[in-house]
């Protein structure tokens, strides 16, 4: 297994890592290892179309049928000339 050293960490970042590690009951090294594991275990999907993402999420449940409300005529613009 390779070893790694991270230098020049901002003091506030190091303090946040220390607090997070303490909250999880582990060392700063273990906490950093877990953060890296979680961050790198997800696939690097590119942001896509929000509607397509919602559709893909709902499709396995059979989808949702929504009634489209009837359209109304466009209102006349208010007259501000007076």
CSV table of N, CA, C and O in Angstrom, one decimal:
chain,number,residue,atom,x,y,z
A,1,UNK,N,0.8,-1.2,0.0
A,1,UNK,CA,0.0,0.0,0.0
A,1,UNK,C,0.9,1.2,0.0
A,1,UNK,O,1.9,1.3,0.7
A,2,UNK,N,0.5,2.2,-0.8
A,2,UNK,CA,1.3,3.4,-0.9
A,2,UNK,C,1.0,4.4,0.2
A,2,UNK,O,-0.1,4.4,0.8
A,3,UNK,N,2.0,5.2,0.6
A,3,UNK,CA,1.9,6.2,1.6
A,3,UNK,C,1.7,7.6,1.0
A,3,UNK,O,2.3,7.8,-0.1
A,4,UNK,N,1.1,8.5,1.7
A,4,UNK,CA,0.9,9.8,1.1
A,4,UNK,C,0.9,10.8,2.2
A,4,UNK,O,0.4,10.6,3.3
A,5,UNK,N,1.5,12.0,1.9
A,5,UNK,CA,1.6,13.1,2.8
A,5,UNK,C,0.9,14.3,2.2
A,5,UNK,O,1.2,14.6,1.0
A,6,UNK,N,0.1,15.0,2.9
A,6,UNK,CA,-0.6,16.2,2.4
A,6,UNK,C,0.0,17.4,3.2
A,6,UNK,O,-0.2,17.5,4.4
A,7,UNK,N,0.6,18.3,2.5
A,7,UNK,CA,1.2,19.5,3.1
A,7,UNK,C,0.4,20.7,2.8
A,7,UNK,O,-0.4,20.7,1.9
A,8,UNK,N,0.7,21.7,3.6
A,8,UNK,CA,0.1,23.1,3.4
A,8,UNK,C,-1.4,23.1,3.5
A,8,UNK,O,-2.1,23.8,2.8
A,9,UNK,N,-2.0,22.3,4.5
A,9,UNK,CA,-3.4,22.3,4.7
A,9,UNK,C,-3.7,23.6,5.5
A,9,UNK,O,-3.0,24.0,6.4
A,10,UNK,N,-4.8,24.2,5.1
A,10,UNK,CA,-5.3,25.4,5.8
A,10,UNK,C,-5.6,25.0,7.2
A,10,UNK,O,-6.2,24.0,7.4
A,11,UNK,N,-5.3,25.9,8.2
A,11,UNK,CA,-5.5,25.6,9.6
A,11,UNK,C,-7.0,25.3,9.9
A,11,UNK,O,-7.4,24.4,10.6
A,12,UNK,N,-7.9,26.1,9.2
A,12,UNK,CA,-9.3,25.9,9.5
A,12,UNK,C,-9.8,24.6,8.9
A,12,UNK,O,-10.7,23.9,9.5
A,13,UNK,N,-9.2,24.2,7.8
A,13,UNK,CA,-9.6,22.9,7.2
A,13,UNK,C,-9.1,21.7,8.1
A,13,UNK,O,-9.8,20.8,8.3
A,14,UNK,N,-7.9,21.9,8.6
A,14,UNK,CA,-7.4,20.9,9.5
A,14,UNK,C,-8.2,20.8,10.8
A,14,UNK,O,-8.5,19.7,11.3
A,15,UNK,N,-8.7,21.9,11.3
A,15,UNK,CA,-9.5,21.9,12.5
A,15,UNK,C,-10.8,21.2,12.2
A,15,UNK,O,-11.3,20.5,13.0
A,16,UNK,N,-11.4,21.5,11.1
A,16,UNK,CA,-12.7,20.9,10.7
A,16,UNK,C,-12.5,19.4,10.6
A,16,UNK,O,-13.4,18.6,11.0
A,17,UNK,N,-11.4,18.9,10.0
A,17,UNK,CA,-11.1,17.5,9.9
A,17,UNK,C,-11.0,16.9,11.2
A,17,UNK,O,-11.5,15.8,11.5
A,18,UNK,N,-10.3,17.6,12.1
A,18,UNK,CA,-10.1,17.1,13.5
A,18,UNK,C,-11.4,16.9,14.2
A,18,UNK,O,-11.7,15.9,14.9
A,19,UNK,N,-12.3,17.9,14.1
A,19,UNK,CA,-13.6,17.9,14.7
A,19,UNK,C,-14.5,16.8,14.1
A,19,UNK,O,-15.2,16.0,14.9
A,20,UNK,N,-14.4,16.6,12.8
A,20,UNK,CA,-15.2,15.6,12.2
A,20,UNK,C,-14.7,14.2,12.6
A,20,UNK,O,-15.5,13.3,12.8
A,21,UNK,N,-13.4,14.0,12.6
A,21,UNK,CA,-12.9,12.7,13.1
A,21,UNK,C,-13.3,12.4,14.5
A,21,UNK,O,-13.7,11.3,14.8
A,22,UNK,N,-13.2,13.4,15.4
A,22,UNK,CA,-13.6,13.2,16.8
A,22,UNK,C,-15.1,12.8,16.9
A,22,UNK,O,-15.5,11.9,17.6
A,23,UNK,N,-15.9,13.5,16.0
A,23,UNK,CA,-17.4,13.2,16.1
A,23,UNK,C,-17.6,11.7,15.6
A,23,UNK,O,-18.6,11.1,16.1
A,24,UNK,N,-16.8,11.2,14.7
A,24,UNK,CA,-17.0,9.9,14.2
A,24,UNK,C,-16.1,8.8,15.0
A,24,UNK,O,-16.1,7.6,14.7
A,25,UNK,N,-15.4,9.3,16.0
A,25,UNK,CA,-14.6,8.4,16.9
A,25,UNK,C,-13.4,7.8,16.2
A,25,UNK,O,-13.1,6.6,16.4
A,26,UNK,N,-12.8,8.5,15.3
A,26,UNK,CA,-11.6,7.9,14.6
A,26,UNK,C,-10.5,9.0,14.5
A,26,UNK,O,-10.7,10.2,14.8
A,27,UNK,N,-9.4,8.5,14.0
A,27,UNK,CA,-8.3,9.5,13.9
A,27,UNK,C,-8.5,10.4,12.6
A,27,UNK,O,-9.3,10.1,11.8
A,28,UNK,N,-7.7,11.4,12.6
A,28,UNK,CA,-7.8,12.3,11.4
A,28,UNK,C,-7.4,11.6,10.2
A,28,UNK,O,-8.0,11.8,9.1
A,29,UNK,N,-6.4,10.7,10.2
A,29,UNK,CA,-6.0,9.9,9.1
A,29,UNK,C,-7.1,9.0,8.6
A,29,UNK,O,-7.4,8.9,7.4
A,30,UNK,N,-7.8,8.3,9.5
A,30,UNK,CA,-8.9,7.5,9.2
A,30,UNK,C,-10.0,8.3,8.6
A,30,UNK,O,-10.7,7.8,7.6
A,31,UNK,N,-10.3,9.4,9.1
A,31,UNK,CA,-11.4,10.3,8.6
A,31,UNK,C,-11.1,10.8,7.2
A,31,UNK,O,-11.9,10.7,6.3
A,32,UNK,N,-9.8,11.2,7.0
A,32,UNK,CA,-9.4,11.6,5.6
A,32,UNK,C,-9.5,10.5,4.6
A,32,UNK,O,-10.0,10.7,3.5
A,33,UNK,N,-9.1,9.3,5.1
A,33,UNK,CA,-9.2,8.1,4.2
A,33,UNK,C,-10.7,7.8,3.8
A,33,UNK,O,-11.0,7.5,2.7
A,34,UNK,N,-11.6,7.9,4.8
A,34,UNK,CA,-13.0,7.7,4.6
A,34,UNK,C,-13.6,8.8,3.6
A,34,UNK,O,-14.3,8.4,2.7
A,35,UNK,N,-13.2,10.0,3.8
A,35,UNK,CA,-13.7,11.1,2.9
A,35,UNK,C,-13.2,10.8,1.5
A,35,UNK,O,-14.0,10.9,0.6
A,36,UNK,N,-12.0,10.4,1.3
A,36,UNK,CA,-11.5,10.1,0.0
A,36,UNK,C,-12.2,8.9,-0.6
A,36,UNK,O,-12.6,8.9,-1.8
A,37,UNK,N,-12.4,7.9,0.2
A,37,UNK,CA,-13.1,6.7,-0.3
A,37,UNK,C,-14.5,7.0,-0.8
A,37,UNK,O,-14.9,6.6,-1.9
A,38,UNK,N,-15.2,7.8,0.0
A,38,UNK,CA,-16.6,8.1,-0.4
A,38,UNK,C,-16.6,9.0,-1.6
A,38,UNK,O,-17.4,8.8,-2.5
A,39,UNK,N,-15.7,10.0,-1.6
A,39,UNK,CA,-15.7,10.9,-2.8
A,39,UNK,C,-15.3,10.3,-4.1
A,39,UNK,O,-15.8,10.6,-5.1
A,40,UNK,N,-14.4,9.3,-4.0
A,40,UNK,CA,-14.0,8.6,-5.2
A,40,UNK,C,-14.8,7.4,-5.6
A,40,UNK,O,-14.5,6.8,-6.7
A,41,UNK,N,-15.7,7.0,-4.7
A,41,UNK,CA,-16.4,5.8,-5.1
A,41,UNK,C,-17.7,6.1,-5.9
A,41,UNK,O,-18.2,5.2,-6.5
A,42,UNK,N,-18.0,7.3,-6.0
A,42,UNK,CA,-19.2,7.7,-6.8
A,42,UNK,C,-18.7,7.9,-8.3
A,42,UNK,O,-17.6,8.3,-8.5
A,43,UNK,N,-19.6,7.6,-9.2
A,43,UNK,CA,-19.3,7.8,-10.6
A,43,UNK,C,-19.3,9.3,-10.9
A,43,UNK,O,-20.1,10.0,-10.4
A,44,UNK,N,-18.4,9.7,-11.7
A,44,UNK,CA,-18.3,11.1,-12.1
A,44,UNK,C,-19.3,11.5,-13.2
A,44,UNK,O,-18.9,11.8,-14.3
A,45,UNK,N,-20.6,11.4,-12.9
A,45,UNK,CA,-21.6,11.8,-13.8
A,45,UNK,C,-21.7,13.3,-14.1
A,45,UNK,O,-21.6,14.0,-13.1
A,46,UNK,N,-21.9,13.6,-15.3
A,46,UNK,CA,-22.0,15.0,-15.7
A,46,UNK,C,-23.4,15.5,-15.4
A,46,UNK,O,-24.4,14.7,-15.6
A,47,UNK,N,-23.6,16.7,-15.0
A,47,UNK,CA,-25.0,17.2,-14.7
A,47,UNK,C,-25.7,17.2,-16.1
A,47,UNK,O,-25.2,17.5,-17.1
A,48,UNK,N,-26.9,16.7,-16.0
A,48,UNK,CA,-27.7,16.5,-17.2
A,48,UNK,C,-29.0,17.3,-17.2
A,48,UNK,O,-29.2,18.3,-16.4
A,49,UNK,N,-29.9,16.9,-17.9
A,49,UNK,CA,-31.2,17.5,-18.0
A,49,UNK,C,-32.0,17.2,-16.7
A,49,UNK,O,-32.2,16.0,-16.4
A,50,UNK,N,-32.5,18.2,-16.0
A,50,UNK,CA,-33.2,17.9,-14.8
A,50,UNK,C,-34.5,17.1,-15.0
A,50,UNK,O,-34.8,16.2,-14.3
A,51,UNK,N,-35.2,17.5,-16.1
A,51,UNK,CA,-36.5,16.7,-16.4
A,51,UNK,C,-36.2,15.3,-16.7
A,51,UNK,O,-36.9,14.4,-16.2
A,52,UNK,N,-35.1,15.0,-17.4
A,52,UNK,CA,-34.8,13.6,-17.7
A,52,UNK,C,-34.4,12.9,-16.5
A,52,UNK,O,-34.7,11.7,-16.3
A,53,UNK,N,-33.7,13.5,-15.6
A,53,UNK,CA,-33.3,12.9,-14.3
A,53,UNK,C,-34.5,12.5,-13.5
A,53,UNK,O,-34.6,11.5,-12.9
A,54,UNK,N,-35.4,13.4,-13.4
A,54,UNK,CA,-36.7,13.2,-12.6
A,54,UNK,C,-37.4,12.1,-13.3
A,54,UNK,O,-37.9,11.2,-12.6
A,55,UNK,N,-37.6,12.1,-14.6
A,55,UNK,CA,-38.3,11.1,-15.3
A,55,UNK,C,-37.7,9.7,-15.1
A,55,UNK,O,-38.4,8.7,-14.8
A,56,UNK,N,-36.3,9.6,-15.1
A,56,UNK,CA,-35.6,8.4,-14.9
A,56,UNK,C,-35.8,7.8,-13.5
A,56,UNK,O,-35.9,6.6,-13.2
A,57,UNK,N,-36.0,8.8,-12.5
A,57,UNK,CA,-36.2,8.4,-11.2
A,57,UNK,C,-37.6,7.8,-10.9
A,57,UNK,O,-37.8,6.9,-10.1
A,58,UNK,N,-38.5,8.4,-11.6
A,58,UNK,CA,-39.9,8.1,-11.4
A,58,UNK,C,-40.4,6.9,-12.2
A,58,UNK,O,-41.2,6.1,-11.8
A,59,UNK,N,-39.7,6.7,-13.4
A,59,UNK,CA,-40.1,5.7,-14.3
A,59,UNK,C,-40.2,4.3,-13.7
A,59,UNK,O,-41.2,3.6,-14.0
A,60,UNK,N,-39.3,3.8,-12.9
A,60,UNK,CA,-39.5,2.5,-12.3
A,60,UNK,C,-40.7,2.3,-11.4
A,60,UNK,O,-41.2,1.2,-11.3
A,61,UNK,N,-41.3,3.3,-10.9
A,61,UNK,CA,-42.5,3.2,-10.1
A,61,UNK,C,-43.8,3.3,-10.9
A,61,UNK,O,-44.9,3.3,-10.4
A,62,UNK,N,-43.6,3.4,-12.2
A,62,UNK,CA,-44.8,3.4,-13.1
A,62,UNK,C,-45.1,4.8,-13.6
A,62,UNK,O,-46.1,5.0,-14.3
A,63,UNK,N,-44.4,5.8,-13.1
A,63,UNK,CA,-44.6,7.2,-13.6
A,63,UNK,C,-45.7,7.8,-12.8
A,63,UNK,O,-46.4,7.2,-11.9
A,64,UNK,N,-46.0,9.0,-13.2
A,64,UNK,CA,-47.1,9.8,-12.6
A,64,UNK,C,-47.9,10.4,-13.7
A,64,UNK,O,-47.4,11.1,-14.6
A,65,UNK,N,-49.2,10.2,-13.7
A,65,UNK,CA,-50.1,10.8,-14.7
A,65,UNK,C,-50.7,12.1,-14.1
A,65,UNK,O,-51.4,12.1,-13.1
A,66,UNK,N,-50.3,13.2,-14.7
A,66,UNK,CA,-50.8,14.5,-14.3
A,66,UNK,C,-51.7,15.1,-15.4
A,66,UNK,O,-51.4,15.0,-16.6
A,67,UNK,N,-52.9,15.6,-14.9
A,67,UNK,CA,-53.8,16.3,-15.9
A,67,UNK,C,-53.2,17.6,-16.3
A,67,UNK,O,-52.8,18.4,-15.4
A,68,UNK,N,-53.2,17.9,-17.6
A,68,UNK,CA,-52.8,19.2,-18.1
A,68,UNK,C,-53.9,20.2,-18.0
A,68,UNK,O,-55.0,19.9,-18.6
A,69,UNK,N,-53.8,21.3,-17.2
A,69,UNK,CA,-54.9,22.2,-17.1
A,69,UNK,C,-55.1,22.9,-18.5
A,69,UNK,O,-54.2,23.1,-19.2
A,70,UNK,N,-56.4,23.3,-18.8
A,70,UNK,CA,-56.6,24.0,-20.0
A,70,UNK,C,-55.9,25.3,-20.0
A,70,UNK,O,-55.8,26.0,-19.0
A,71,UNK,N,-55.5,25.7,-21.2
A,71,UNK,CA,-54.9,27.1,-21.3
A,71,UNK,C,-55.9,28.1,-21.4
A,71,UNK,O,-57.0,27.9,-22.0
A,72,UNK,N,-55.6,29.3,-20.9
A,72,UNK,CA,-56.5,30.4,-20.9
A,72,UNK,C,-55.9,31.4,-21.9
A,72,UNK,O,-54.7,31.4,-22.1
A,73,UNK,N,-56.8,32.3,-22.4
A,73,UNK,CA,-56.3,33.4,-23.3
A,73,UNK,C,-55.3,34.3,-22.5
A,73,UNK,O,-55.5,34.5,-21.3
A,74,UNK,N,-54.4,34.9,-23.2
A,74,UNK,CA,-53.4,35.8,-22.6
A,74,UNK,C,-54.2,37.1,-22.2
A,74,UNK,O,-55.0,37.6,-23.1
A,75,UNK,N,-54.0,37.6,-21.1
A,75,UNK,CA,-54.6,38.8,-20.6
A,75,UNK,C,-54.0,40.0,-21.4
A,75,UNK,O,-52.9,40.0,-21.8
A,76,UNK,N,-54.9,41.0,-21.5
A,76,UNK,CA,-54.4,42.3,-22.1
A,76,UNK,C,-53.4,42.9,-21.1
A,76,UNK,O,-53.6,42.9,-19.9
A,77,UNK,N,-52.4,43.6,-21.7
A,77,UNK,CA,-51.4,44.3,-20.9
A,77,UNK,C,-52.1,45.5,-20.2
A,77,UNK,O,-52.9,46.2,-20.9
A,78,UNK,N,-51.7,45.8,-19.0
A,78,UNK,CA,-52.3,47.0,-18.4
A,78,UNK,C,-51.9,48.3,-19.1
A,78,UNK,O,-50.8,48.4,-19.6
A,79,UNK,N,-52.7,49.3,-19.0
A,79,UNK,CA,-52.4,50.6,-19.7
A,79,UNK,C,-51.9,51.5,-18.6
A,79,UNK,O,-52.6,51.9,-17.7
A,80,UNK,N,-50.6,51.9,-18.7
A,80,UNK,CA,-50.0,52.8,-17.8
A,80,UNK,C,-49.9,54.2,-18.3
A,80,UNK,O,-49.1,55.0,-17.8
A,81,UNK,N,-50.5,54.5,-19.4
A,81,UNK,CA,-50.3,55.8,-20.0
A,81,UNK,C,-51.0,56.9,-19.3
A,81,UNK,O,-50.7,58.1,-19.5
A,82,UNK,N,-52.0,56.6,-18.4
A,82,UNK,CA,-52.7,57.7,-17.7
A,82,UNK,C,-52.0,58.2,-16.5
A,82,UNK,O,-51.2,57.8,-15.9
